Structures are given as C-alpha cells and as structure tokens.
Tab-separated table of C-alpha atoms in Angstrom:
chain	number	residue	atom	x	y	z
A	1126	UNK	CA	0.000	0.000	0.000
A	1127	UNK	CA	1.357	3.314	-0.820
A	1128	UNK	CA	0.447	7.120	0.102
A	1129	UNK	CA	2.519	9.496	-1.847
A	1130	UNK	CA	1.963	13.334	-1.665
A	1131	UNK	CA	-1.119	15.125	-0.713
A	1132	UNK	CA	-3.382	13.588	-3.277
A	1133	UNK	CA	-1.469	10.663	-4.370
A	1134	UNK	CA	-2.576	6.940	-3.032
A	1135	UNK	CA	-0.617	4.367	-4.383
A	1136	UNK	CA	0.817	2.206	-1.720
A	1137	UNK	CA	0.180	-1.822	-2.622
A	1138	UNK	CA	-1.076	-3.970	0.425
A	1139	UNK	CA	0.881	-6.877	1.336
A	1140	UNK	CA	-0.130	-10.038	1.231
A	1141	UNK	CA	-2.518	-11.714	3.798
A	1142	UNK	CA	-3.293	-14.549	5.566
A	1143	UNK	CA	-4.343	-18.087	3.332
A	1144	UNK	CA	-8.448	-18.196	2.436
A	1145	UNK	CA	-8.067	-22.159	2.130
A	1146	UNK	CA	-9.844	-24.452	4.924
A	1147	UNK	CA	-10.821	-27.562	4.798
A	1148	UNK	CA	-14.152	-29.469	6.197
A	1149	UNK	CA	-13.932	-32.943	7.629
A	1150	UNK	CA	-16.158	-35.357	5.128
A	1151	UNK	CA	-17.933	-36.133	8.829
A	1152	UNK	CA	-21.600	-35.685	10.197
A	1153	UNK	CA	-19.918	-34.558	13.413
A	1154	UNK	CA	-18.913	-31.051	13.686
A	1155	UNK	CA	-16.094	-30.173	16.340
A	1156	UNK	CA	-15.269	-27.123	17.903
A	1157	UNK	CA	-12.247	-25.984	19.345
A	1158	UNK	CA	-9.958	-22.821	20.650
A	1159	UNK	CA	-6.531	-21.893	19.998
A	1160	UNK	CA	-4.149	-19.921	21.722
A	1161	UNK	CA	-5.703	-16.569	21.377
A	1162	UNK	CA	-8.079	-18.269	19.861
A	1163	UNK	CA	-6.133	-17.960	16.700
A	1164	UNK	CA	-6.495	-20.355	13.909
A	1165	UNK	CA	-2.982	-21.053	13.315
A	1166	UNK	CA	-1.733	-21.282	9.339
A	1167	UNK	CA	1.595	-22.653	8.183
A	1168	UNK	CA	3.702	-21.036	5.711
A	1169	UNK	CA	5.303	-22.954	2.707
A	1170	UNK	CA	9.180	-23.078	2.571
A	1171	UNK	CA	10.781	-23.326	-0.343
A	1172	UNK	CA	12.669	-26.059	-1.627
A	1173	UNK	CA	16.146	-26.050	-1.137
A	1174	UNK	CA	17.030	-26.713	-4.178
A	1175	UNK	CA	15.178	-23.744	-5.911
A	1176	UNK	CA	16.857	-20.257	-5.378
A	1177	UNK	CA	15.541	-17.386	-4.334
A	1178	UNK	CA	12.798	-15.029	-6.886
A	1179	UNK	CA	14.748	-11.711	-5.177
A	1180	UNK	CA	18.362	-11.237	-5.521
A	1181	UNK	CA	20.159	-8.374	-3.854
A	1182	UNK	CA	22.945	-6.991	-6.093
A	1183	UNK	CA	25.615	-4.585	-4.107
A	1184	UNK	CA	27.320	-3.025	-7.108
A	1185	UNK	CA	26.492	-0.019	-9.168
A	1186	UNK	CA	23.013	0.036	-11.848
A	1187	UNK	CA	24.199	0.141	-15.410
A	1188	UNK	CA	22.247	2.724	-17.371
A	1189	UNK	CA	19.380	1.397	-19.362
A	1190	UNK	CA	17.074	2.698	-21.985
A	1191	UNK	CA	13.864	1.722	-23.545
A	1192	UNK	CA	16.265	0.955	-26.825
A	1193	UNK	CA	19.380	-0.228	-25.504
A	1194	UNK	CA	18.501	-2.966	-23.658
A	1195	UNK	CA	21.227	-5.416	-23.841
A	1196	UNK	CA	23.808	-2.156	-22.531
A	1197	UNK	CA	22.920	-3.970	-18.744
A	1198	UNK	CA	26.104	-6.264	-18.406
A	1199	UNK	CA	23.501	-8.192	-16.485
A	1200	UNK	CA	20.866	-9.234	-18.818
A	1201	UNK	CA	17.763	-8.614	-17.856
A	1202	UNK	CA	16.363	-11.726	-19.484
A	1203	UNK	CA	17.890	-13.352	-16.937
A	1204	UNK	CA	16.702	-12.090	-13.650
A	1205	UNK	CA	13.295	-13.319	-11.919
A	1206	UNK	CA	10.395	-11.476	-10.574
A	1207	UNK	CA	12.174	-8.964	-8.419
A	1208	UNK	CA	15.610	-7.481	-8.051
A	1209	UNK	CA	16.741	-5.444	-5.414
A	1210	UNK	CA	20.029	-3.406	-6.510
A	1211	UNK	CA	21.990	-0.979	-4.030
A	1212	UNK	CA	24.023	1.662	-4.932
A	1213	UNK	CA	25.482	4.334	-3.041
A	1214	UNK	CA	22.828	6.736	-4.399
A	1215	UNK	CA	20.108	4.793	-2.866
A	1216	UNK	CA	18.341	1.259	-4.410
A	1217	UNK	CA	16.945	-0.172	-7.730
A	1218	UNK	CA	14.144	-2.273	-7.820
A	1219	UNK	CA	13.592	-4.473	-11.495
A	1220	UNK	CA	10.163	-5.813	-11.294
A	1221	UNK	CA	8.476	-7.848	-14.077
A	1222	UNK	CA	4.806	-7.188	-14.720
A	1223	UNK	CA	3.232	-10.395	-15.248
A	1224	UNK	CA	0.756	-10.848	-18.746
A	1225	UNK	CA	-2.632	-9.706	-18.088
A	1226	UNK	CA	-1.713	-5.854	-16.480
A	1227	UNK	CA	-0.407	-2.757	-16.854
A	1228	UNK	CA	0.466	0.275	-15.265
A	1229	UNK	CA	-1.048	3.054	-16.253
A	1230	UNK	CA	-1.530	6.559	-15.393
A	1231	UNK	CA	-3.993	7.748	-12.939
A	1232	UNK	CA	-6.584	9.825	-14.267
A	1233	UNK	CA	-7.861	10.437	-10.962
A	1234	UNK	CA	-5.370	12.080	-9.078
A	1235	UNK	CA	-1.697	12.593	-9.785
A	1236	UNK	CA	-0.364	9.492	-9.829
A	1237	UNK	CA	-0.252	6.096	-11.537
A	1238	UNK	CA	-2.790	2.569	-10.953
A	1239	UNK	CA	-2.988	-0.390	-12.529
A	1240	UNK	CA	-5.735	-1.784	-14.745
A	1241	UNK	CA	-6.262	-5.718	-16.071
A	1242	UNK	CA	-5.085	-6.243	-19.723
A	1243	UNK	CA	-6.877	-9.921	-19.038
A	1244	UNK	CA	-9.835	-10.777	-17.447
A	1245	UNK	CA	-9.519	-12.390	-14.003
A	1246	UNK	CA	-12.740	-14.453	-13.128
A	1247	UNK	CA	-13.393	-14.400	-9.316
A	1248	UNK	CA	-11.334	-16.825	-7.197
A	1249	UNK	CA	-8.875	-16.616	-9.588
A	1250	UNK	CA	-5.003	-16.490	-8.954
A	1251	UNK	CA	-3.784	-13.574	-10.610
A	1252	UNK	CA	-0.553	-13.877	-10.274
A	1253	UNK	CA	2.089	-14.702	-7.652
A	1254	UNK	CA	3.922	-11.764	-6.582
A	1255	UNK	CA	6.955	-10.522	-4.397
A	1256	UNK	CA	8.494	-8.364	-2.024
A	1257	UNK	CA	11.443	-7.299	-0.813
A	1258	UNK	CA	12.478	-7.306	3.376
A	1259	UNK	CA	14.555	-3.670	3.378
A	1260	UNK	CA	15.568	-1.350	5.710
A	1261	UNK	CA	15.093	1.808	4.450
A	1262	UNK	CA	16.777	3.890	6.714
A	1263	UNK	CA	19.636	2.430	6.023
A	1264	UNK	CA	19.393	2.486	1.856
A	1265	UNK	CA	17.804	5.914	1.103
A	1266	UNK	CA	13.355	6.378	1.527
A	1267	UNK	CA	13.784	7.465	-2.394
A	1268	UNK	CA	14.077	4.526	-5.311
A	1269	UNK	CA	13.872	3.570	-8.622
A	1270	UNK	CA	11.410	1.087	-9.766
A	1271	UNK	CA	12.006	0.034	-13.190
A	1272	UNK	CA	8.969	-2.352	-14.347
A	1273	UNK	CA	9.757	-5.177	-17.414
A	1274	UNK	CA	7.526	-7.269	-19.009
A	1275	UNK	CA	7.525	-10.529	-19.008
A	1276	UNK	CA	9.686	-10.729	-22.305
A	1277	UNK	CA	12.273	-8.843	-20.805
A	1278	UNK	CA	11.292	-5.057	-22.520
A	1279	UNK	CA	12.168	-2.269	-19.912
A	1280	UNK	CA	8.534	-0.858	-19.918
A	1281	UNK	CA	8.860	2.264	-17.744
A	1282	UNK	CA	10.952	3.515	-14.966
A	1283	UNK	CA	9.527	5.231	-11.727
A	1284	UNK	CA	10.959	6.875	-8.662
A	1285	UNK	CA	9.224	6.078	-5.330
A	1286	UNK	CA	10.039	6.639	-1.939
A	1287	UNK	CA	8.904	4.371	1.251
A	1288	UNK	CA	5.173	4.665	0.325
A	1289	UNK	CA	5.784	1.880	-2.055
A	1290	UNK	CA	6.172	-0.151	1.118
A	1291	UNK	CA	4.724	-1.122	4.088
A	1292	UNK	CA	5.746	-1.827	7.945
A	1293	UNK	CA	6.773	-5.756	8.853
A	1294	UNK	CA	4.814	-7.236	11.110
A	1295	UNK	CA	6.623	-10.731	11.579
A	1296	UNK	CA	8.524	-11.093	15.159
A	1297	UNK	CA	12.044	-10.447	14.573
A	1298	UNK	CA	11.367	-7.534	11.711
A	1299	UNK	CA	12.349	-4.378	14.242
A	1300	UNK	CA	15.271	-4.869	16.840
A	1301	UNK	CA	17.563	-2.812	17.722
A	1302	UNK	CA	18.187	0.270	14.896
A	1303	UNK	CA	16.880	-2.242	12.481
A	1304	UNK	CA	13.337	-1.754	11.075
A	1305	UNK	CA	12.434	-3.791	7.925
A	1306	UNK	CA	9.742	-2.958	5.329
A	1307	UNK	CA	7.662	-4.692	3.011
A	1308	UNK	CA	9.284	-3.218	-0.146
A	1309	UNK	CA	7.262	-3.919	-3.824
A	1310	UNK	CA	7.821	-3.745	-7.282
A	1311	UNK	CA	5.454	-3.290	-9.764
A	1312	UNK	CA	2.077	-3.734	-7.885
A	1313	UNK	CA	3.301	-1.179	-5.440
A	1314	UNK	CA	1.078	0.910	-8.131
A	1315	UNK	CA	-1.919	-0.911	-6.860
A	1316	UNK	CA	-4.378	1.655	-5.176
A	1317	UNK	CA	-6.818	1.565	-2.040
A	1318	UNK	CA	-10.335	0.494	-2.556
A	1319	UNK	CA	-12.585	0.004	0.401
A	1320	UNK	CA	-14.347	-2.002	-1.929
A	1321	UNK	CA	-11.106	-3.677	-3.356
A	1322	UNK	CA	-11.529	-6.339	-5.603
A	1323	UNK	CA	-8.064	-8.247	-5.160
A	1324	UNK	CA	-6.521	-9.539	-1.968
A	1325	UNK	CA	-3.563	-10.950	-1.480
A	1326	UNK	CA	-2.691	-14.283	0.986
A	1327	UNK	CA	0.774	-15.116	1.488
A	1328	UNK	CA	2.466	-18.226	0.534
A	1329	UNK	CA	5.729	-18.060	2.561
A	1330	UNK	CA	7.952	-15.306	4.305
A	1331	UNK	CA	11.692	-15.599	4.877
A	1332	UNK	CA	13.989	-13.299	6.725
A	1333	UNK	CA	14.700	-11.409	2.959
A	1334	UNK	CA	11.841	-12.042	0.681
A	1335	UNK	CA	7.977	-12.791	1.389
A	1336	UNK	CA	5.959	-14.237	-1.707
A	1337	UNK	CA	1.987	-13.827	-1.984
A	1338	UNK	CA	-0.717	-14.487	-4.902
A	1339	UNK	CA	-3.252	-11.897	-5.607
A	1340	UNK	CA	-6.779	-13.527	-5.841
A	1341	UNK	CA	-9.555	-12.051	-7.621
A	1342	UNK	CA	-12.539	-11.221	-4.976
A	1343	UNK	CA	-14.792	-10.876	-7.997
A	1344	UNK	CA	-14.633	-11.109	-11.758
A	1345	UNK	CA	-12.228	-8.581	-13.011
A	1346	UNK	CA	-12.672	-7.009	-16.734
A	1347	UNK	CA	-10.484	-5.684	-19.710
A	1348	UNK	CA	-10.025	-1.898	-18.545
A	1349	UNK	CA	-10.879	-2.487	-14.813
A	1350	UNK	CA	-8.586	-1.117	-12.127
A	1351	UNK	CA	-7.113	-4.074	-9.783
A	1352	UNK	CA	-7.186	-2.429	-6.140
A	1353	UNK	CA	-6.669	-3.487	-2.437
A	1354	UNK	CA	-7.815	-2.535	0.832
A	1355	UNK	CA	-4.669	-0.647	2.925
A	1356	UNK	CA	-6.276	-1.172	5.971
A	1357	UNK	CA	-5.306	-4.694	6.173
A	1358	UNK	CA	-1.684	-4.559	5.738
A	1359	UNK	CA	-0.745	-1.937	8.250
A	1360	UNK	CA	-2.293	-2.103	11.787
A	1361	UNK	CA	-1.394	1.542	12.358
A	1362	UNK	CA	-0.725	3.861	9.505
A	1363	UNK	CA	2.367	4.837	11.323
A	1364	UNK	CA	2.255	8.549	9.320
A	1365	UNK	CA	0.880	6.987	6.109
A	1366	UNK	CA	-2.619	7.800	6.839
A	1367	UNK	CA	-4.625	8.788	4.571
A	1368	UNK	CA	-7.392	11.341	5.685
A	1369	UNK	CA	-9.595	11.761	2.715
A	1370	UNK	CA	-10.302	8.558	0.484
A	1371	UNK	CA	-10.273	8.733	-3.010
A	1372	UNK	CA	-11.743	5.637	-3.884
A	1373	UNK	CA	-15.497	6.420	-4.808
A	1374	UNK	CA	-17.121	2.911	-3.348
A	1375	UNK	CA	-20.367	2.864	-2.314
A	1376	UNK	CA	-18.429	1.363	0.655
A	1377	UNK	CA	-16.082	3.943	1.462
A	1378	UNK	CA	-15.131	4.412	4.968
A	1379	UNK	CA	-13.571	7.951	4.321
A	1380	UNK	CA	-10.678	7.559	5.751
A	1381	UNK	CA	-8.079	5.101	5.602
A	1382	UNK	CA	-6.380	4.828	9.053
A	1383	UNK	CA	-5.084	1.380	9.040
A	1384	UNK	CA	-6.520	-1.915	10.514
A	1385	UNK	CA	-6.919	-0.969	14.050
A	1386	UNK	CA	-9.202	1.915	13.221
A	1387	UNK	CA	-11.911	0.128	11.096
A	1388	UNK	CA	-15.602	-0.376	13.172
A	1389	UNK	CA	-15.319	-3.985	14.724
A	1390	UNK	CA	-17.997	-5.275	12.665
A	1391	UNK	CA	-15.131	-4.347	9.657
A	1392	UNK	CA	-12.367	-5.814	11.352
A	1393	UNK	CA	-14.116	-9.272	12.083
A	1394	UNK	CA	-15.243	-9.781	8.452
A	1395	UNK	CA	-11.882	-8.700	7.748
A	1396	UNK	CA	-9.973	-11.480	9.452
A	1397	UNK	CA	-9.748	-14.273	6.894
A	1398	UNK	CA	-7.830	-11.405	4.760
A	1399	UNK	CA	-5.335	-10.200	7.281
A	1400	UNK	CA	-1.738	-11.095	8.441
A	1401	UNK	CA	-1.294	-13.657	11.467
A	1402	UNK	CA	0.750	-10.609	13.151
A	1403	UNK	CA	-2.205	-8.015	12.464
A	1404	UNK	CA	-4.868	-11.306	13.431
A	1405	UNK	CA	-2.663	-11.521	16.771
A	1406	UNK	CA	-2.933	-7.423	17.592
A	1407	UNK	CA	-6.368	-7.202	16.997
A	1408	UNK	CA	-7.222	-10.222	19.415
A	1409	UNK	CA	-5.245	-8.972	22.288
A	1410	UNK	CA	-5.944	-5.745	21.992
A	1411	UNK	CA	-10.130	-6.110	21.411
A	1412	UNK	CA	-9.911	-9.229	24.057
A	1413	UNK	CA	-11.477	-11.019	21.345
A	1414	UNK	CA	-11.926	-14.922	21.141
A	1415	UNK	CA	-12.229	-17.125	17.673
A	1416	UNK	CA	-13.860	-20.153	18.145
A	1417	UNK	CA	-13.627	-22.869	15.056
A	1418	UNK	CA	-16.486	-24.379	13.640
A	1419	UNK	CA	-16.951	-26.727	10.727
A	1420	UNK	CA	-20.189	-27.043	9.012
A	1421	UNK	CA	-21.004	-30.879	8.829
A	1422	UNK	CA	-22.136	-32.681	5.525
A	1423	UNK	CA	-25.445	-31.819	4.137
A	1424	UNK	CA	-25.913	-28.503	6.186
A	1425	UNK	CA	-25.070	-25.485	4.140
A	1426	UNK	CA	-24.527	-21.476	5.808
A	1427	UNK	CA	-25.962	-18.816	4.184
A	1428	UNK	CA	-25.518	-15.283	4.666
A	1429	UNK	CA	-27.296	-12.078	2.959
A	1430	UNK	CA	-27.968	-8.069	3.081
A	1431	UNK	CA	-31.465	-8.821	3.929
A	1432	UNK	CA	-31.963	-11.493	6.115
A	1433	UNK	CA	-28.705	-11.975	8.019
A	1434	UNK	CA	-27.282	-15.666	8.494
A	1435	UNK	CA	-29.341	-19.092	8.231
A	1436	UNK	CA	-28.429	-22.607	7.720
A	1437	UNK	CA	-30.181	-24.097	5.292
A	1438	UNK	CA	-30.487	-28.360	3.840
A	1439	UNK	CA	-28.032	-29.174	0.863
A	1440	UNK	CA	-29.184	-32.873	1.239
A	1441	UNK	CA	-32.801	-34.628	2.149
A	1442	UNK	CA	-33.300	-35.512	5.934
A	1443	UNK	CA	-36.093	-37.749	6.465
A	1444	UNK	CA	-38.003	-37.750	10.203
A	1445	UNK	CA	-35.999	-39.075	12.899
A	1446	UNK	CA	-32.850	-38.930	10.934
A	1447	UNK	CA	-29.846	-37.125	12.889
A	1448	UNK	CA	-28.509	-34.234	11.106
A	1449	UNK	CA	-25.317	-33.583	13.168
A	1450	UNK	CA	-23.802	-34.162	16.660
A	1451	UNK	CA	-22.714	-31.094	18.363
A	1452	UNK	CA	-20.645	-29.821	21.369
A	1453	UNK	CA	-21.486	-26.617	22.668
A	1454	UNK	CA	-18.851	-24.057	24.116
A	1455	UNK	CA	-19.388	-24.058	28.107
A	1456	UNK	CA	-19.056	-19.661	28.204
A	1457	UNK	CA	-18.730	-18.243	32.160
A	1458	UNK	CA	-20.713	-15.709	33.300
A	1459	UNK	CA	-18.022	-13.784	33.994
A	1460	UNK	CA	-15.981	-13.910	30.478
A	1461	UNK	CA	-19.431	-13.308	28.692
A	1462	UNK	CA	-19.276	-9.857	29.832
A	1463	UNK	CA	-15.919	-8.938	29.752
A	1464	UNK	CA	-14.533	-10.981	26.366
A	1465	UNK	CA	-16.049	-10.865	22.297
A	1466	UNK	CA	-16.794	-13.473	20.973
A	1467	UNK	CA	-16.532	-14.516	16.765
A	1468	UNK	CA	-16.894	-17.794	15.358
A	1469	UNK	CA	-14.735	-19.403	12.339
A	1470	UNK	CA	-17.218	-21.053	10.339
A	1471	UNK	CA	-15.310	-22.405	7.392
A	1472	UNK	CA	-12.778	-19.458	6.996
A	1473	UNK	CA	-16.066	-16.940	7.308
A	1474	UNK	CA	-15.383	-14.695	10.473
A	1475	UNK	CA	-18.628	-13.855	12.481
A	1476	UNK	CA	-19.235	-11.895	15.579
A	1477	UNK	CA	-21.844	-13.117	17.816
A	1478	UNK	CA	-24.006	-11.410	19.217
A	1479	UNK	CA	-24.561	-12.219	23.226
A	1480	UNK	CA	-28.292	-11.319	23.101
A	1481	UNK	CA	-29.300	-14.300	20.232
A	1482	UNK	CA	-26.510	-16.481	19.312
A	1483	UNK	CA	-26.330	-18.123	23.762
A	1484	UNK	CA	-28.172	-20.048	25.511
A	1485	UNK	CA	-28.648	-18.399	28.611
A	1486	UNK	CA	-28.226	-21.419	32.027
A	1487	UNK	CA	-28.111	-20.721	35.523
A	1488	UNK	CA	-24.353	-21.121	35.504
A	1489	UNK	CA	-23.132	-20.682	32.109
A	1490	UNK	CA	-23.866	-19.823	28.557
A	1491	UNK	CA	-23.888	-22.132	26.087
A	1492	UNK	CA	-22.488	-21.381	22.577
A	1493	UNK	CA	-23.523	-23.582	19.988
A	1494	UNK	CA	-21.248	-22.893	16.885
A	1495	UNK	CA	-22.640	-23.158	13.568
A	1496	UNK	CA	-25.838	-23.948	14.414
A	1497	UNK	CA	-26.819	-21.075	16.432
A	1498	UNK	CA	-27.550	-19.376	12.948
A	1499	UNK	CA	-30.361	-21.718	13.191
A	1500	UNK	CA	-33.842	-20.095	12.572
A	1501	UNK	CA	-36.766	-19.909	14.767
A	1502	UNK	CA	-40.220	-22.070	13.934
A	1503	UNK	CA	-43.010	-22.466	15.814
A	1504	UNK	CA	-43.461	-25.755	13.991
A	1505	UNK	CA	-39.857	-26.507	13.629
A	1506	UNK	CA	-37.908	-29.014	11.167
A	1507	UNK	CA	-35.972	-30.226	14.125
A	1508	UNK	CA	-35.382	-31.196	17.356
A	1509	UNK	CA	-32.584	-30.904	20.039
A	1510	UNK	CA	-31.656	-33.934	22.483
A	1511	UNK	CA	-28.804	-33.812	25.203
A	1512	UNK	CA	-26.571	-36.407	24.767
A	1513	UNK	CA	-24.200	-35.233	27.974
A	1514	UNK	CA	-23.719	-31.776	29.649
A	1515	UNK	CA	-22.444	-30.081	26.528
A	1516	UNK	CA	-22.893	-32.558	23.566
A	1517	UNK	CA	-26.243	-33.027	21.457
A	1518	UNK	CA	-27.656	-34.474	18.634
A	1519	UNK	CA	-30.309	-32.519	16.431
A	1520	UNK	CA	-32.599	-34.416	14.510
A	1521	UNK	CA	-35.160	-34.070	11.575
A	1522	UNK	CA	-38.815	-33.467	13.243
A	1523	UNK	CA	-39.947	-33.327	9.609
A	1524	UNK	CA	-38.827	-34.515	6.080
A	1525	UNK	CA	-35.952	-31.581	5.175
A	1526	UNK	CA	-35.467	-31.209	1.377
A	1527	UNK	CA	-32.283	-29.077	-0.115
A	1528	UNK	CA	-32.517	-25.353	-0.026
A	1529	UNK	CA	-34.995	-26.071	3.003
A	1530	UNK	CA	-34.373	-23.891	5.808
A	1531	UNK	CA	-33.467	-25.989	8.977
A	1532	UNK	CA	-35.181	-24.203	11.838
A	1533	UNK	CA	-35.503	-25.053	15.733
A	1534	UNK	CA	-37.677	-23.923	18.091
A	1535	UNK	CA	-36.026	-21.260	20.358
A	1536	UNK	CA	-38.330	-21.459	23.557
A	1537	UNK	CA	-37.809	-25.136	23.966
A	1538	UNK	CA	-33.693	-24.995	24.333
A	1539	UNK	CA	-33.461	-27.069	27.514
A	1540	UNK	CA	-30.556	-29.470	28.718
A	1541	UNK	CA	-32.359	-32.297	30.220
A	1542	UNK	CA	-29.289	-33.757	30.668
A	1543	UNK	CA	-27.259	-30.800	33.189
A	1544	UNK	CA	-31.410	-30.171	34.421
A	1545	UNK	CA	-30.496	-26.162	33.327
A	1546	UNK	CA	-33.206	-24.653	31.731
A	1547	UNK	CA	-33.245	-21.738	29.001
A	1548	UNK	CA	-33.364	-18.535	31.107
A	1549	UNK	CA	-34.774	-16.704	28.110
A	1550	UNK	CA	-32.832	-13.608	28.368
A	1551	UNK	CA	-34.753	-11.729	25.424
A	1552	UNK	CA	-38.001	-11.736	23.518
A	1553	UNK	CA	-38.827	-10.798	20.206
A	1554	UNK	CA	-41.868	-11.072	17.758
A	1555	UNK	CA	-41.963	-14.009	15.706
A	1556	UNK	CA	-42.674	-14.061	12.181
A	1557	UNK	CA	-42.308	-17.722	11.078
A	1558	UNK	CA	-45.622	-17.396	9.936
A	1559	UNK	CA	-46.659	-20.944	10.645
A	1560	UNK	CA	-50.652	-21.579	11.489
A	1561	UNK	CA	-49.426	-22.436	15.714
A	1562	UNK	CA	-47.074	-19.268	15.377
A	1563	UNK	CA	-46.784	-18.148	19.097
A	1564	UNK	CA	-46.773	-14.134	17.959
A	1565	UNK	CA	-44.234	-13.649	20.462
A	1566	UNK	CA	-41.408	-15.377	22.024
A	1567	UNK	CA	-39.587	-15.245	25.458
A	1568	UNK	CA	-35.912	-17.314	24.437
C-alpha cells in the first residue's frame, strides 16, 4: 500500500493470511480454541534446491534505456520477478509485470494505478507476486522502480520513496536500529479500494523475501482497475494515513487509518484477509476470542444483506434422521461480559451477538457454533436432544429437502441432561408465519 503526496494513493497492500480451509467429510462437527483463539496457518518453505525469486545486487546500476537494452552487463532476461540493486545513491528495484496488467496513469489524481489487460474471473489467482524485506533507513526512503515485461522489454521507470512499502509485522522484523519494510515492485502501483476487488494471501515469508498471490474477490474485466484494501496490511498507519479517500465505493469508509481503526464489525469480516501478526494485535488488543467451527455434511450457511445468516439443507433428511452431533462451548458468566466473541465457520469470520446467538443457564452460557444461525419455527424441522452436559444431537422433526431452511424452536432450548433450563434472556416477535405461530417469544 502506498500514500505518496497530498493527493497521491498508491501504496500496494501486502499479502494476507491463506483463504483455504478444509471441512472434515464427517456428520460430526467439532469445535475448538486456539491460543488466542487464533487459527494457526503454516507457511510454505521453499525447496532447497530452488533459489531465491529476489536477488540483492551490491554493485552499481548500469544505465538502461527503452532501446538499448542489452547495454545492462547483467541481462535482464535473466533475472526473476524482483531485483533489489543498491548503490550508493540509494536502491533499484527491477520488477516484471506479469501478462494480463499494466500500469497506467492515474486519471484520478496525480499518480499512476494499474488496470487488467486480461480478465480475471473471481477466485482466480492472478498472479504470484513478491516483495522485498529492506531497511530503508539504512538504503535511502527514495528509489527507482524500473517495471519489465515478461519478455524482458524495460517498460517504464519510476521513482518512489517508502510509500511503495509497508511496515513488517513478523517477530524479529524491528530490533535494535533495524526496522524492515515490506518493499514492492510493480504492484506497489496498486491503489486503495474500500471495496477492493483483489486480496492478497501469502504463501511463505523468509527473513529477505515474502511471496503472496493476488486472488480475484470478484470477476475482473479488460479496462478495470485491480485495487486493495490498505487497511489490512498496516495495523497503524504509522504517518501513512490517509485522511480523505479517493476511492469512490459505495463502501467507502472515508478515511483510511489502518486496521486498528476500522468499526469492529469491519475488522471481524476482515480477518480471513489479514496477516497472522495483524490477526494476533487485533485479538489482544479487542480481548477477542475465535472459536472454530466446521459445518457438517449436508448442512449449508448462508448469509445475505437482507436477512442476516441461516443454515439451510443441501441434502434430504427424512423424520428421525440425525442431522449432526454437536458440542457446545461451556461460556462463564463472567468472560461473557468482559470478552467478544466470533466464530470461524469455514474461513467466514462472524461476531456473535450475546443477546441471540447463547443459551442463557443458571451457571453458564452455552455457545452452539454453527448452528446457532439456526432459525426460529413455531413448527420446527428439528429437534434438540442432550446427549451429555455439553454434547447433542439434532434431529429431523420433519422430512428436510435441499434449499430447506433448517429451523428449531427457540423457547424449547433445555438441557435435560445438566437439568439447566433456558433462562430466556430476550423476547422478540416471531414471524415464522406458521398456522401455531406463538406471535411472540420469550428465548
């Protein structure tokens, strides 16, 4: 991500946490917690036997123009994605633009962006990019970029200064006077969106050199400018903040600030997108606790503008049939009212809300996990039965075809088995518009 001048946003985010998860093939869901309740992801090191994509160079830049190409004693046909030369006037970056984009100028603002020469359908990797781990203080804040295609033709050349970069957040990147950056090439073009269509999880990180792929969030066109959100690559803007945004989304928060000072609503939708580092800050700092859940076979979690969250049949269930076995979280009193809570359904970050998504006990609060997306019926498709304290199994009432919402009914909750009742801690009007519908319901 990059800020540079008054009106200039051109600062590229770096890349995020993985969006992959995987399901167990089981009709038993399981829920856990982590250490911070942190979903922990592993980075992929790179084979020993394949060097590095970024090469630091200590020795002076050969002049190069658009025409005289093979003048660099070090062929540029031979170097990978990005180089990182220092000189004594500062540093060099040579960055090849994969096929499929462009940078172009910005007809915005002062400044340049960069725009899709290929469509990109959504879910799509883009491409895999890099970055460099620098210093700056100790190089010079002001650079070169010089961009090549893919063939090897000097496109362009560019001089940035540390907005092409952001801070590192991984342990070990500030000690003593050291304090690394996230330093791109080419995509350090990319602009802010707070609607941004591109984000950007990261495949490994070493001590030099982190390496990312940039995944379409939605179908990107011939013409269409690729963009990112800032705010989830730098907790705090650190002086990069940016106090009027330029982007034009319907979404547009107005500022950009950095991670930390997006609504929490933001930040928890967010979190599948974000760094483990910038994951880690948030949690401590919000006293905020993930809880995993995986959605069994056959149930399916749907979420829109309108309606919020329901589950919903992606199989048939015939009566009596079991349609998962569940064990719900055991919450105390006393951490209900002090912690947050969000639930990891599948890689989708939700924050619960105390008021609907517990079950209120005499002791404790139960927190179901997936299932407490579950709709209210007064002629519901299922029923609950205690199996122990915690554990249950939910069953069809009714026959349950796909698409079919599965609903419960919220006012008969109890745990036979621990002889705790549902307190029914709030009460709304019910509009399941069944012929026994209650009108109103204590839960």
């Amino acid at each position: 991500m990059i800020t540079m001048g008054q009106n200039e946003s051109i600062h590229l985010a770096s890349p995020t946490s993985t969006a992959a998860f995987v399901s167990p093939l089981s009709n038993r869901m399981m829920i856990s917690s982590q250490q911070h309740g942190q979903l922990q992801l592993q980075a992929v090191a790179m084979p020993e036997a394949v060097s590095s994509p970024i090469t630091i160079v200590e020795k002076p830049i050969p002049h190069i123009t658009n025409g005289a190409e093979n003048s660099d004693p070090n062929p540029v046909r031979n170097r990978k994605p990005l180089e990182v030369r220092q000189t004594d006037g500062g540093m060099v970056l040579i960055s090849i633009i994969p096929n499929g984009f462009a940078v172009v100028d910005n007809e915005k603002f002062a400044g340049k962006k960069i725009v899709a020469t290929e469509c990109h359908l959504q879910g799509s990797v883009m491409y895999t990019g890099y970055a460099a781990m620098l210093d700056l203080s100790s190089i010079g804040q002001v650079f070169e970029v010089k961009i090549y295609s893919e063939d090897r033709e000097l496109l362009s050349k560019h001089y940035n200064d540390d907005t092409h970069s952001v801070d590192d957040h991984a342990p070990g990147s500030k000690s003593g006077t050291e304090s690394k950056r996230q330093v791109y090439g080419w995509d350090g073009f990319m602009n802010h969106s707070c609607d941004a269509n591109a984000y950007f999880p990261l495949l490994y990180r070493t001590p030099t050199e982190m390496c990312y792929q940039a995944i379409a969030l939605r179908d990107i066109n011939v013409g269409d400018e690729v963009t990112c959100d800032y705010a989830l690559f730098d907790y705090q803007c650190n002086g990069h903040e940016i106090e009027v945004c330029a982007c034009g989304s319907t979404k547009c928060r107005g500022k950009i600030l950095g991670f930390q000072g997006l609504p929490l609503q933001t930040k928890v939708e967010l979190l599948c997108m974000v760094e483990e580092e910038i994951k880690d800050k948030f949690l401590q700092e919000e006293n905020v606790v993930v809880y995993q859940s995986y959605l069994p076979q056959g149930i399916g979690l749907v979420t829109s503008s309108e309606d919020g969250s329901h589950l919903v049949a992606t199989r048939r269930f015939d009566i009596g049939q079991p349609l998962f076995i569940n064990s719900a979280q055991l919450i105390p009193m006393e951490d209900l009212t002090s912690k947050k809570f969000v639930l990891d359904v599948d890689g989708k970050y939700i924050l619960l809300d105390k008021e609907h998504h517990f079950i209120y006990r005499d002791e404790y609060a139960e927190m179901l996990g997936f299932d407490s997306f579950m709709d209210h019926s007064c002629s519901p498709s299922t029923e609950q039965e205690y199996i122990t304290k915690n554990e249950y199994v939910v069953r069809a009432k009714k026959v349950i075809l796909p698409g079919d919402k599965i609903t419960c009914d919220y006012g008969s909750l109890e745990n036979s088995v621990a002889k705790q009742k549902n307190l029914g801690t709030s009460s709304f009007v019910c509009k399941c518009g069944e012929s026994n519908c209650r009108g109103a319901l204590v839960c």
